[in-house]
PDB file of C-alpha atoms in Angstrom:
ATOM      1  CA  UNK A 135     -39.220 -93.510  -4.776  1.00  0.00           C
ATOM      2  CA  UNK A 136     -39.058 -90.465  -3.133  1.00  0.00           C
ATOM      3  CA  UNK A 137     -36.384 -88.015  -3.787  1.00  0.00           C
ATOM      4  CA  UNK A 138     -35.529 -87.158  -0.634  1.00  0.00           C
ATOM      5  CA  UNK A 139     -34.329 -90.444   0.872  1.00  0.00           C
ATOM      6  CA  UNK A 140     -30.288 -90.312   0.911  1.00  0.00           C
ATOM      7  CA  UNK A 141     -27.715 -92.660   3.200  1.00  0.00           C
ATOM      8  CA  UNK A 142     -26.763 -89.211   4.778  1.00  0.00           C
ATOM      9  CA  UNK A 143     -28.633 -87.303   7.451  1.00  0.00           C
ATOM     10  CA  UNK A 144     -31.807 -84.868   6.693  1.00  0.00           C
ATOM     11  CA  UNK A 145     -30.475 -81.849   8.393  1.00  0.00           C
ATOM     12  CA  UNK A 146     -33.510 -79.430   8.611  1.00  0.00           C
ATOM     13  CA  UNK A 147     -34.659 -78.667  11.973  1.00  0.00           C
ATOM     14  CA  UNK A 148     -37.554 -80.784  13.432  1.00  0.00           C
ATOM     15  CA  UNK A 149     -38.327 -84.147  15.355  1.00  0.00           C
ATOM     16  CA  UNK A 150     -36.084 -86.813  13.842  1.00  0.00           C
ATOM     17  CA  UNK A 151     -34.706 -84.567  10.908  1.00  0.00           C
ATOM     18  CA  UNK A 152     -31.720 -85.987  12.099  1.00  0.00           C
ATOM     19  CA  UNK A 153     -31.911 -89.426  11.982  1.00  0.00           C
ATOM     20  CA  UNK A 154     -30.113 -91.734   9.308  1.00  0.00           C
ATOM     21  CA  UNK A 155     -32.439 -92.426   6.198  1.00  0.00           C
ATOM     22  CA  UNK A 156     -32.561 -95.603   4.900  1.00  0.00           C
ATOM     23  CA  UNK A 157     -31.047 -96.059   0.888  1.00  0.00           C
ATOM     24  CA  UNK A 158     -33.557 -98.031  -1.844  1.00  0.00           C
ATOM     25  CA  UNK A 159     -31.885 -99.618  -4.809  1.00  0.00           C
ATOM     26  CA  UNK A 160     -34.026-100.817  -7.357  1.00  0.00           C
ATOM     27  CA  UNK A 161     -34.468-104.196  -5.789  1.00  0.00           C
ATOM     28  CA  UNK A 162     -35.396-102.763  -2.388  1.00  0.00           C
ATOM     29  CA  UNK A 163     -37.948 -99.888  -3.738  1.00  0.00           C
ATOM     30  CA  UNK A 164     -40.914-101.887  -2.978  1.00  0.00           C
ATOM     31  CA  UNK A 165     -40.570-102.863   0.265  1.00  0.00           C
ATOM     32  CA  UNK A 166     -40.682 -98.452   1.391  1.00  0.00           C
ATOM     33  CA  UNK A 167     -43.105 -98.235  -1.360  1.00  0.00           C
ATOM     34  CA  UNK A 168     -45.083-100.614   0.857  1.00  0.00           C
ATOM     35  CA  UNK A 169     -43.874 -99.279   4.003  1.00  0.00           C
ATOM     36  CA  UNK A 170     -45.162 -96.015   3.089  1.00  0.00           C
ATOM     37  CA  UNK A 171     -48.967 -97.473   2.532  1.00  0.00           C
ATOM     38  CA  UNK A 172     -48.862 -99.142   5.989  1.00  0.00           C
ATOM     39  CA  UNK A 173     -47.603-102.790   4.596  1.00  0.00           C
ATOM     40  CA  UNK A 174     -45.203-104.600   5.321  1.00  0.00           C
ATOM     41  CA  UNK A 175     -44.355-107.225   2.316  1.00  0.00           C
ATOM     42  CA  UNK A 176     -41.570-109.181   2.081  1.00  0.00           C
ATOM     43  CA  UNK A 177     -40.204-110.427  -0.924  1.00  0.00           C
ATOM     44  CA  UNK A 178     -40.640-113.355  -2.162  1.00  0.00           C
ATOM     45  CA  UNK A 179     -39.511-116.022  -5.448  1.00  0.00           C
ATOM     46  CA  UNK A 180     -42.755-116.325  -7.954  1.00  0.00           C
ATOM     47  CA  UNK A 181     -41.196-119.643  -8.771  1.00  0.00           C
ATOM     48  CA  UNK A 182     -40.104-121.861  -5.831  1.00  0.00           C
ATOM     49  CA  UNK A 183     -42.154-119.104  -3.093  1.00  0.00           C
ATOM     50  CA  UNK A 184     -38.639-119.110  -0.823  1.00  0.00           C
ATOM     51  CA  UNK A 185     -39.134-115.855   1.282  1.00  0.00           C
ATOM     52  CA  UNK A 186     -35.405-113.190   0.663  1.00  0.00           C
ATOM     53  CA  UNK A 187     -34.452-110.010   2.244  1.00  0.00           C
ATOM     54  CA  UNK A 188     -32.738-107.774   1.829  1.00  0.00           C
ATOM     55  CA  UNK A 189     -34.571-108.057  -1.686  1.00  0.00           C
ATOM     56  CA  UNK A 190     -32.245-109.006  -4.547  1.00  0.00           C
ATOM     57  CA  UNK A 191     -32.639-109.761  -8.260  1.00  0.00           C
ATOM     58  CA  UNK A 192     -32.176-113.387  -7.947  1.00  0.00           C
ATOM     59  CA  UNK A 193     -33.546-116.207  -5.559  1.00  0.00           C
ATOM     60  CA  UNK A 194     -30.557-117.696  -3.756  1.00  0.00           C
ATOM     61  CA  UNK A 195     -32.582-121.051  -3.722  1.00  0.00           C
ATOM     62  CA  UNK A 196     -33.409-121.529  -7.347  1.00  0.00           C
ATOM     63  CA  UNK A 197     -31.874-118.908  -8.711  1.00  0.00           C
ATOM     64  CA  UNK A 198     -35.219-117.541 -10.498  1.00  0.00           C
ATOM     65  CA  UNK A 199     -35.496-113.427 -11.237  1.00  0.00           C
ATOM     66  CA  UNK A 200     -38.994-113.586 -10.888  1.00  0.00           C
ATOM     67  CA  UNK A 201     -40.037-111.993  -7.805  1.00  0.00           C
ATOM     68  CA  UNK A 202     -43.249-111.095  -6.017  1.00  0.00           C
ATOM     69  CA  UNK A 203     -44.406-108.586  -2.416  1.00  0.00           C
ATOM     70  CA  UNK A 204     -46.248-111.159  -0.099  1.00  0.00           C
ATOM     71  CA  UNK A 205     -47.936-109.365   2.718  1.00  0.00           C
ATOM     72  CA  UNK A 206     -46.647-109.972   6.534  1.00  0.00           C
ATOM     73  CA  UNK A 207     -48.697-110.155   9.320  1.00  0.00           C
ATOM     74  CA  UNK A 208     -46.208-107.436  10.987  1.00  0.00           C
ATOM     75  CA  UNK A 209     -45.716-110.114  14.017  1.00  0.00           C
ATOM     76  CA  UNK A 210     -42.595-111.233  15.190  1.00  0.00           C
ATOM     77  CA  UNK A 211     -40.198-111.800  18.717  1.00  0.00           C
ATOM     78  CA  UNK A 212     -37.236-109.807  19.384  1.00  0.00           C
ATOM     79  CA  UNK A 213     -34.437-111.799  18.423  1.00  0.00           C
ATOM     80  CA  UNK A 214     -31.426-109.563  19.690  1.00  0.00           C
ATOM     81  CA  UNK A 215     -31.435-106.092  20.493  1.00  0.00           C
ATOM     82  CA  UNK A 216     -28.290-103.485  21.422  1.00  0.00           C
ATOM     83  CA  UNK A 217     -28.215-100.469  23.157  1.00  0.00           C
ATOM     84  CA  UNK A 218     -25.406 -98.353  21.889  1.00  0.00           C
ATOM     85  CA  UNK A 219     -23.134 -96.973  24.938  1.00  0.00           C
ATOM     86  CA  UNK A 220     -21.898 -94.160  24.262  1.00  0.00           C
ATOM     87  CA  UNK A 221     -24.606 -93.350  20.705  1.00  0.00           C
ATOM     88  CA  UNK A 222     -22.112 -94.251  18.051  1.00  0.00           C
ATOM     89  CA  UNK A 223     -23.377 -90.862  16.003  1.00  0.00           C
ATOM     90  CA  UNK A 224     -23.822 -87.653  16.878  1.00  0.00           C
ATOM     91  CA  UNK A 225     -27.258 -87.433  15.753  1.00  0.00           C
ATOM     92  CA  UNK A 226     -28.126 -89.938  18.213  1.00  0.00           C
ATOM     93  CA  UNK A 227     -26.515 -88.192  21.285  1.00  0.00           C
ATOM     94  CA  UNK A 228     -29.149 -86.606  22.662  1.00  0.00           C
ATOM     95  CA  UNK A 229     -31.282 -89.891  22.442  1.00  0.00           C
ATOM     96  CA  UNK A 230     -29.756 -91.726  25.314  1.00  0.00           C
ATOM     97  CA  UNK A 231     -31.256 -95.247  26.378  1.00  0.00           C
ATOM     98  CA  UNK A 232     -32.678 -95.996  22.621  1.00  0.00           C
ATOM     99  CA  UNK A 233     -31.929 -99.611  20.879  1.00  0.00           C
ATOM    100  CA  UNK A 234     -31.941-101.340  18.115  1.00  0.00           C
ATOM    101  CA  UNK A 235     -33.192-104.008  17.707  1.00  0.00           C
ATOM    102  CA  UNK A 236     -33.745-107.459  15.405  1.00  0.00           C
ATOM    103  CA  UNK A 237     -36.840-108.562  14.409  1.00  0.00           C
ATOM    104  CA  UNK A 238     -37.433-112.544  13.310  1.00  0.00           C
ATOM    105  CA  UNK A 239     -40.912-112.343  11.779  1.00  0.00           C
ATOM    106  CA  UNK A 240     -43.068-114.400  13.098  1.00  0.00           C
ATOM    107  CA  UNK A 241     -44.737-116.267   9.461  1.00  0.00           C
ATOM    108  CA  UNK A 242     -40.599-116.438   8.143  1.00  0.00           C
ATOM    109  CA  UNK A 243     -38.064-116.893  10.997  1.00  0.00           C
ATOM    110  CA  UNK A 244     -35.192-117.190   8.466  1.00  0.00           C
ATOM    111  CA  UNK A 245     -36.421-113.325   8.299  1.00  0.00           C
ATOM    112  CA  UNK A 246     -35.024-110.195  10.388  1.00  0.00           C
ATOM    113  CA  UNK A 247     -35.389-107.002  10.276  1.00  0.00           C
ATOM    114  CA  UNK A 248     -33.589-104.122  12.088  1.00  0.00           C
ATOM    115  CA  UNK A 249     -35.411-101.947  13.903  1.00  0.00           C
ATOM    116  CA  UNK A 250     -36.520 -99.680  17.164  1.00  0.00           C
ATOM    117  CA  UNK A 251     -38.576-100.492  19.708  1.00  0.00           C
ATOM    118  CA  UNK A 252     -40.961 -98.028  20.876  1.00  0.00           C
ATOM    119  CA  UNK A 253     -43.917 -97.246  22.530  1.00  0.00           C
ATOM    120  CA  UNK A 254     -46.032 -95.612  19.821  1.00  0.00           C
ATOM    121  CA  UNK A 255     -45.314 -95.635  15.911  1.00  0.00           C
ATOM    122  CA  UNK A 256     -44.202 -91.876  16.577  1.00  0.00           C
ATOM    123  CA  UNK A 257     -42.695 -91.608  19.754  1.00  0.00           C
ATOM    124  CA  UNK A 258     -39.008 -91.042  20.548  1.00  0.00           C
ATOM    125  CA  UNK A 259     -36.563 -93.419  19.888  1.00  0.00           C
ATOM    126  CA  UNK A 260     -35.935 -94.051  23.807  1.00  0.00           C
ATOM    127  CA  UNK A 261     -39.452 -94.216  24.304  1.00  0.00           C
ATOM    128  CA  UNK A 262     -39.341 -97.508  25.505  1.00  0.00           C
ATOM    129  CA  UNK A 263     -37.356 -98.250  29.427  1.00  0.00           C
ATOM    130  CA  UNK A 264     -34.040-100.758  28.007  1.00  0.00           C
ATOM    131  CA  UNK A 265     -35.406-102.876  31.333  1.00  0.00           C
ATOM    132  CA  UNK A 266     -37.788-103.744  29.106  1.00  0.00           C
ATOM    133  CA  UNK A 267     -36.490-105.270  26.125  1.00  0.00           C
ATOM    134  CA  UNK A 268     -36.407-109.243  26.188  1.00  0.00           C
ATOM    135  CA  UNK A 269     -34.879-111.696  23.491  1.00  0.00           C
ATOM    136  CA  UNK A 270     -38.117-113.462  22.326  1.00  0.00           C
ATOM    137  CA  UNK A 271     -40.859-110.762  23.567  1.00  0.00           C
ATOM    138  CA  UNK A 272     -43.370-110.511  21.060  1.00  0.00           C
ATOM    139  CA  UNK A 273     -43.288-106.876  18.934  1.00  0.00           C
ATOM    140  CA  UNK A 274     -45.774-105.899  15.761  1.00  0.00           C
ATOM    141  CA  UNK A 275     -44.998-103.371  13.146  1.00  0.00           C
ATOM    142  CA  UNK A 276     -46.122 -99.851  13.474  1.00  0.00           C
ATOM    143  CA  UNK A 277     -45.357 -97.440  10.956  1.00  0.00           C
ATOM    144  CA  UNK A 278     -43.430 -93.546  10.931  1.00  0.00           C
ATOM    145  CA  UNK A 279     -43.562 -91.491   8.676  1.00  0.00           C
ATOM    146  CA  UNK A 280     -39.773 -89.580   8.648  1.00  0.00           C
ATOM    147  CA  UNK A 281     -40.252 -85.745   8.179  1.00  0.00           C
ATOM    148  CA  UNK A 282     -38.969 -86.033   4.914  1.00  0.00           C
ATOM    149  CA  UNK A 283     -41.590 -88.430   3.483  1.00  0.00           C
ATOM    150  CA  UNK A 284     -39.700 -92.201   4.316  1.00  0.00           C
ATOM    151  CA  UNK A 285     -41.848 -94.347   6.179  1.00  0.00           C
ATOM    152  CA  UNK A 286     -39.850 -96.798   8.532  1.00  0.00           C
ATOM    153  CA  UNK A 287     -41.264 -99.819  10.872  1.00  0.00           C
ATOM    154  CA  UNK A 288     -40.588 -99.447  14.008  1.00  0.00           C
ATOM    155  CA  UNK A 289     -41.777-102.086  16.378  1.00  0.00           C
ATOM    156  CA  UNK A 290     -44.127-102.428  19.551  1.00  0.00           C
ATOM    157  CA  UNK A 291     -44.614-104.922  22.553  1.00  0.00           C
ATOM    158  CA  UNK A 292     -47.585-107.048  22.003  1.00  0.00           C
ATOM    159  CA  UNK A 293     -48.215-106.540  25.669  1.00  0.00           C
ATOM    160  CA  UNK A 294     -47.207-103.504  26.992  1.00  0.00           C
TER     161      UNK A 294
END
């Protein structure tokens, strides 16, 4: 895992420097080892094949350690989405009109991820008009590499 990625802030000057970095325990290091290739893998029980995430050491379903990466198609719908009024960190001020959203992939709907929607892998956080988002509109995976090495999936319309 790359030394860099912290639950603070990156503070050096740049296009989002500022953004929150996500945290990898040892369970989750995979999944932004994967991220950073372009993948998106989801973990998954080598025993009883029950899909989990956030990644943990044990399957909730048959309580197994083994564990294995299964590839994703990187479909899914929106399955909620917020946009925060007034940005609920400074860092995020001076993006007005971005969102967060939740992802239900589209091979595991037990599965969500939390994400952004935007128009291109690297574009701005509020690249995308709010008018836009719709609970259910299909998204894929596109990945961005942070300026200090993490690679996060954001997500795009299927039909923009």
């Amino acid at each position: 895992m790359p030394p860099s990625m912290k639950a603070t802030t990156d503070n050096r000057p740049g296009n989002d420097a500022d953004l929150l970095l996500p945290v990898a325990d040892d369970d989750g290091a995979p999944f932004w080892e994967y991220t950073a290739r372009g993948e998106l893998r989801i973990q998954a029980c080598a025993d009883c094949e029950e899909l989990r995430f956030p990644p943990r050491p044990c399957c909730p379903h048959c309580q197994s350690f083994a564990a294995r990466w299964q590839k994703m198609s990187g479909r899914g719908r929106i399955w909620s989405y917020v946009l925060p009024h007034p940005p609920l960190l400074p860092a995020y001020a001076a993006r007005p009109g971005y969102n967060a959203i939740i992802v239900e992939l589209a091979e595991a709907p037990r599965i969500r991820l939390v994400g952004n929607l935007v128009a291109a892998a690297d574009a701005p956080l509020n690249s995308v008009d709010p008018a836009r988002l719709r609970i259910g509109a299909p998204v894929k995976v596109a990945f961005h590499a942070m300026p200090t090495g993490v690679t996060v999936p954001r997500w795009l319309l299927e039909r923009p």
